mmCIF file of C-alpha atoms in Angstrom:
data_model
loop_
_atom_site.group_PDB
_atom_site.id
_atom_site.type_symbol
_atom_site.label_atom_id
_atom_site.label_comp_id
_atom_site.label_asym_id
_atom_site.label_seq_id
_atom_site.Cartn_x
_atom_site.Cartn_y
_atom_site.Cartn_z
ATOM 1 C CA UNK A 1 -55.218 -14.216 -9.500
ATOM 2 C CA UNK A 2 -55.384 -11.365 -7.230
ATOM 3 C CA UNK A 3 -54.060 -13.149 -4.358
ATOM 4 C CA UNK A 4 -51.053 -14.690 -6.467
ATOM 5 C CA UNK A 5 -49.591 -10.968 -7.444
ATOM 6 C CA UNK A 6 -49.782 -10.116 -3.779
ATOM 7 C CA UNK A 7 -47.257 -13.283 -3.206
ATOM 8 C CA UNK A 8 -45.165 -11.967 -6.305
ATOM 9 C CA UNK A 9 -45.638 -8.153 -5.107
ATOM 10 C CA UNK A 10 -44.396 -9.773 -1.646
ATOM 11 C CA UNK A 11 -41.332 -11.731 -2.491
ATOM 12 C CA UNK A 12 -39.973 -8.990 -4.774
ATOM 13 C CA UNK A 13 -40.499 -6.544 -1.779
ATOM 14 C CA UNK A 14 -38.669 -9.433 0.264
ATOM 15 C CA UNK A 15 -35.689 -9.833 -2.155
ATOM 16 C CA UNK A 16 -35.402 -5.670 -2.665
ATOM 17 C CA UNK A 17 -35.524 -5.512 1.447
ATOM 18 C CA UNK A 18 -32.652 -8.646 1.487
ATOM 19 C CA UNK A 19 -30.311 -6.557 -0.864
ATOM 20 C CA UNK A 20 -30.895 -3.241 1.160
ATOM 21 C CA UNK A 21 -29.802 -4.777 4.460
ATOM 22 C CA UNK A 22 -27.101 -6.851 2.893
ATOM 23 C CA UNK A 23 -25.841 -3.190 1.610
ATOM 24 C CA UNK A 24 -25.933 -1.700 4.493
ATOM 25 C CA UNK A 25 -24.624 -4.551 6.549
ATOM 26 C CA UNK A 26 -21.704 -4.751 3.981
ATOM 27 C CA UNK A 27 -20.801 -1.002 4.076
ATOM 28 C CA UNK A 28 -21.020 -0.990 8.059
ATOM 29 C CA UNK A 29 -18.551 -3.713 7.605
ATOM 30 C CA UNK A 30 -16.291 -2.042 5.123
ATOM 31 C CA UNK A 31 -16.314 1.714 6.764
ATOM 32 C CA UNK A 32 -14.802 -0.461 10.250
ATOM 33 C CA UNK A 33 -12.267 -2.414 8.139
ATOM 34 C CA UNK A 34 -11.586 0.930 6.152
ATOM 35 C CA UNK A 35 -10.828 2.527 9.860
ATOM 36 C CA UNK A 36 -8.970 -0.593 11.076
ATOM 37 C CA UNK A 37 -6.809 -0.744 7.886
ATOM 38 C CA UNK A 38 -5.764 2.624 7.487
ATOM 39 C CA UNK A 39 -3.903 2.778 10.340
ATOM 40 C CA UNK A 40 -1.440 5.324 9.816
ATOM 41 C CA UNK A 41 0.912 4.387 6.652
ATOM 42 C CA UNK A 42 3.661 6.760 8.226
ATOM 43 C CA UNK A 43 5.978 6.730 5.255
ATOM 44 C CA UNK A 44 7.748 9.626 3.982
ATOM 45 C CA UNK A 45 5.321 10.129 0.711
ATOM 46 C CA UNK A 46 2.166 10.106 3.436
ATOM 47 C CA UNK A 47 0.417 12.933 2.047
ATOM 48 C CA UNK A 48 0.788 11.468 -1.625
ATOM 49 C CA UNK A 49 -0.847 8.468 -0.599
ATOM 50 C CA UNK A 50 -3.505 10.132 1.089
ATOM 51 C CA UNK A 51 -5.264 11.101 -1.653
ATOM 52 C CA UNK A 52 -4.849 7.880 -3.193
ATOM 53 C CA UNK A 53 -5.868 5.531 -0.669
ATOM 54 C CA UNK A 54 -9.324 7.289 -0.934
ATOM 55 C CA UNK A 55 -9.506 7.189 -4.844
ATOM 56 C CA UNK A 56 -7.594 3.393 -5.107
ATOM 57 C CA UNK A 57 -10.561 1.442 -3.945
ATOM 58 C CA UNK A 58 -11.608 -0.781 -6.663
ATOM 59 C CA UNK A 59 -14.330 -3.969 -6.745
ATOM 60 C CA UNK A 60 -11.554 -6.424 -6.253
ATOM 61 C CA UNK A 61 -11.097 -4.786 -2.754
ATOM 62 C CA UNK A 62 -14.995 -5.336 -2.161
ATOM 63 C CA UNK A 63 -13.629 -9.724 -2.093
ATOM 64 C CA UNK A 64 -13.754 -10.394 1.659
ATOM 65 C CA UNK A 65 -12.066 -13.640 1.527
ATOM 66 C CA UNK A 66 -9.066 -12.032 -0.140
ATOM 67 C CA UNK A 67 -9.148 -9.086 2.097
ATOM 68 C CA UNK A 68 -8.729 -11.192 4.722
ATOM 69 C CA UNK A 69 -5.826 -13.207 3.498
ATOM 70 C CA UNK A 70 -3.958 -10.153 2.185
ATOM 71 C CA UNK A 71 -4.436 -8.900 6.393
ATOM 72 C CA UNK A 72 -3.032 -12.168 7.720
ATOM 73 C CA UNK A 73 -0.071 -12.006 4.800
ATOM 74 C CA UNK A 74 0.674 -8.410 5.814
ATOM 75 C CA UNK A 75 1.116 -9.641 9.632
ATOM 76 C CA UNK A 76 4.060 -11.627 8.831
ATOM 77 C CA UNK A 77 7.411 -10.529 7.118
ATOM 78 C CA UNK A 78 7.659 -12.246 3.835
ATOM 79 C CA UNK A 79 11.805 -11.610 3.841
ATOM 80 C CA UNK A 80 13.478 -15.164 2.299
ATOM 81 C CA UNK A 81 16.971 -16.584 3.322
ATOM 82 C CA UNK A 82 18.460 -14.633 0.045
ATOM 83 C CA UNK A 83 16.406 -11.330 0.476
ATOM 84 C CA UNK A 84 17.660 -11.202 4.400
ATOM 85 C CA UNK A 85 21.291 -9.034 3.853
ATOM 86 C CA UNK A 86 19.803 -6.467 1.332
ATOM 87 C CA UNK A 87 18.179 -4.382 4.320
ATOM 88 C CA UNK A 88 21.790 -4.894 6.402
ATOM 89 C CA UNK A 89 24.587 -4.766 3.048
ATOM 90 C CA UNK A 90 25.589 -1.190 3.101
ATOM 91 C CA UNK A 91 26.354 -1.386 -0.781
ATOM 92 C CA UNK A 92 22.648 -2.927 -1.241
ATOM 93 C CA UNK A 93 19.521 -1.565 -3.118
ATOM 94 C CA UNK A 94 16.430 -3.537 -2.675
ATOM 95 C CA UNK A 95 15.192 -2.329 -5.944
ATOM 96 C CA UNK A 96 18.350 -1.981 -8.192
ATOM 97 C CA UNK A 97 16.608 -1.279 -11.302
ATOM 98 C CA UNK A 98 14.268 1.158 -10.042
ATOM 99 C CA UNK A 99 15.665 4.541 -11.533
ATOM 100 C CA UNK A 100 15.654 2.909 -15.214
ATOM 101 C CA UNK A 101 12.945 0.703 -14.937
ATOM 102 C CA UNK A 102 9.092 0.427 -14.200
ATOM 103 C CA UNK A 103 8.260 -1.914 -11.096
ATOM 104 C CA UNK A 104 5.586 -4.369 -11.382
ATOM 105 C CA UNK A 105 3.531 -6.509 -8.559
ATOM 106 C CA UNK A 106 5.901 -8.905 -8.795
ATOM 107 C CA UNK A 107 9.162 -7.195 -8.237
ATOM 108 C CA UNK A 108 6.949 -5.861 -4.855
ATOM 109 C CA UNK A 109 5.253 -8.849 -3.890
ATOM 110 C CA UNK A 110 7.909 -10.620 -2.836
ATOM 111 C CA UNK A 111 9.322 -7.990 -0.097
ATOM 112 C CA UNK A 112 8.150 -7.324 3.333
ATOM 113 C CA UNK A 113 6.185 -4.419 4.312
ATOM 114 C CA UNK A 114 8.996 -2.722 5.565
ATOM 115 C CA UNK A 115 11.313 -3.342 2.197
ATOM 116 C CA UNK A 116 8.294 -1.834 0.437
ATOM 117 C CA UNK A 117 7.960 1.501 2.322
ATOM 118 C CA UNK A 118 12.243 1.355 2.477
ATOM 119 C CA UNK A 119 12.049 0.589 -1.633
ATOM 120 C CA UNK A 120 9.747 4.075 -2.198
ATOM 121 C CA UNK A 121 12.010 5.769 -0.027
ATOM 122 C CA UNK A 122 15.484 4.393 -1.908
ATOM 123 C CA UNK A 123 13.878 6.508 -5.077
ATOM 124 C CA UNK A 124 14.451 9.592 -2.925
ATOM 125 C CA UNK A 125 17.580 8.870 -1.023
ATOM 126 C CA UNK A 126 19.461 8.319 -4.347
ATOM 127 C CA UNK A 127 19.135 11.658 -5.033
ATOM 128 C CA UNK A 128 20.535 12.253 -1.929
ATOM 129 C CA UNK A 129 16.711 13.417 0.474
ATOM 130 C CA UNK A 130 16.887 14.190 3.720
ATOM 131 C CA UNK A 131 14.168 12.456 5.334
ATOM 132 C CA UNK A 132 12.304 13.446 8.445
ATOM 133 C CA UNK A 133 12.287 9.815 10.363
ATOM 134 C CA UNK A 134 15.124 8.867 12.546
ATOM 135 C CA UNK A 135 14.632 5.295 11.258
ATOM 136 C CA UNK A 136 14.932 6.138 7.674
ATOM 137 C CA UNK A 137 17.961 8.660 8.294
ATOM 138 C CA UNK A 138 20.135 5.688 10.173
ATOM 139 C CA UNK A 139 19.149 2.784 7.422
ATOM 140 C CA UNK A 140 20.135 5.113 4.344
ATOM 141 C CA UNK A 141 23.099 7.146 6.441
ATOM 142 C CA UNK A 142 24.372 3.078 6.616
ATOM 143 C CA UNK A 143 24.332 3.332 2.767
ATOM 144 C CA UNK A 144 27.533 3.588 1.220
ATOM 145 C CA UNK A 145 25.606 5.082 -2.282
ATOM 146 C CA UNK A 146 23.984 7.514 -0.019
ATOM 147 C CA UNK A 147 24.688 11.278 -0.235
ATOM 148 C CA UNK A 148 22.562 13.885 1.987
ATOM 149 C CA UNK A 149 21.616 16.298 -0.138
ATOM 150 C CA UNK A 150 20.330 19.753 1.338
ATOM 151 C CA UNK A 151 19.248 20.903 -1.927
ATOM 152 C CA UNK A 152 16.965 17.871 -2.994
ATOM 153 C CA UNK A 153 13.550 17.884 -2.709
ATOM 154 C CA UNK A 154 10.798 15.406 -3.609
ATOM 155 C CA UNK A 155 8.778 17.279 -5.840
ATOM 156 C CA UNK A 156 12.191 17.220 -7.990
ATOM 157 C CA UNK A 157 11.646 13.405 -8.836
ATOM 158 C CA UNK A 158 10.200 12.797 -12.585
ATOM 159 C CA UNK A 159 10.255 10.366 -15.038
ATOM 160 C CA UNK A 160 10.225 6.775 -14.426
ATOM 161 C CA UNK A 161 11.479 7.547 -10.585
ATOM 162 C CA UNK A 162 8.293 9.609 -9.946
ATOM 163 C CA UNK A 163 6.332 6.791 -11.448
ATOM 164 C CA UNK A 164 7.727 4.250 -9.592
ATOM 165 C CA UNK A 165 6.948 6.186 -6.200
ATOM 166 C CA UNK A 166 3.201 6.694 -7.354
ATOM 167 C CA UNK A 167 3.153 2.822 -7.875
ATOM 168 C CA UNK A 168 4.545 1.839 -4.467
ATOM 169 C CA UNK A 169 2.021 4.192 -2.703
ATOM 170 C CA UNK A 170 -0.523 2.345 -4.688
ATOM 171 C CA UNK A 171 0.819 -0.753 -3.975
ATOM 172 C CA UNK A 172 0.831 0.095 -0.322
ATOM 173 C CA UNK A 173 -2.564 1.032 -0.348
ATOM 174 C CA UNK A 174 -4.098 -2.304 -2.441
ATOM 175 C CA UNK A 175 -2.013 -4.493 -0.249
ATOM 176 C CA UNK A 176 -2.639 -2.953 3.026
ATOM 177 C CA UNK A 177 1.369 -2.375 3.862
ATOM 178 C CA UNK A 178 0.724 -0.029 6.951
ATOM 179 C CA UNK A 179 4.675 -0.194 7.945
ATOM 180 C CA UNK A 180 4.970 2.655 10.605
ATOM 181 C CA UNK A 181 8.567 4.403 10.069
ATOM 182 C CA UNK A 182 9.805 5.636 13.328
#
């Protein structure tokens, strides 16, 4: 009797020990794909994603397989034949709607990392922002809708636009989007 609760005492010791290296071994393993993955998002709403990407983290990011598949999805641009002219068409929004309406996953999901950080920054440029990246100047300069405006600045967004902005950043974050703007 004595010598069976020393086997139960043991393999409950043994199981307890299992899940504090597999902890460990996990977190060592998240904290270096944490590092690797947060590159340097470089958009134009950096700082407001800052504070998100450390507060976004939810158990869904915890799936390794997925993880993994959204990396290798991220590496490639995801632009289709009849997405390819709405970066290029100087009349062109990629998201249209976005001042009236509330973007979802879906409207996102189907852009490439760059239309997603160029989408965020379309909220901003409609009201006419100056932005700070040579890159983002040229492609909304190339706009015919765009209008510099000296006096516009992004804390003036609200509403639904604001909204929209907070969900891109989010969306960056969840999806790993780490499009550098130059």
């Amino acid at each position: 009797m004595q010598n069976r609760k020393k086997i139960i005492a043991a393999i409950v010791l043994g199981i307890i020990l299992a899940g504090v290296i597999a902890g460990c071994v996990f977190s060592i393993r998240y904290q270096k794909r944490g590092q690797q993955g947060s590159v340097d998002i470089s958009t134009e709403t950096k700082s407001e994603t800052i504070s998100q990407r450390e507060s976004s983290y939810t158990m869904a990011d915890f799936t390794l397989g997925k993880m993994e598949e959204r990396e290798s999805i991220q590496g490639e641009p995801s632009t289709s034949p009849a997405r390819e002219g709405v970066l290029t068409d100087p009349d062109g929004y990629i998201l249209p709607s976005s001042a009236k309406v509330a973007i979802t996953d879906a409207d996102l999901s189907k852009l490439s990392g760059q239309e997603v950080v160029y989408a965020k920054n379309e909220i901003y440029a409609r009201h006419g922002y100056i932005f700070d990246s040579d890159e983002l100047n040229r492609y909304f300069r190339g706009k015919n809708w765009y209008v510099p405006n000296e006096n516009f600045h992004k804390e003036d967004i609200a509403g639904i636009e604001k909204n929209n902005v907070d969900f891109i950043a989010d969306y960056e974050v969840r999806n790993s989007i780490h499009y550098t703007v130059q």
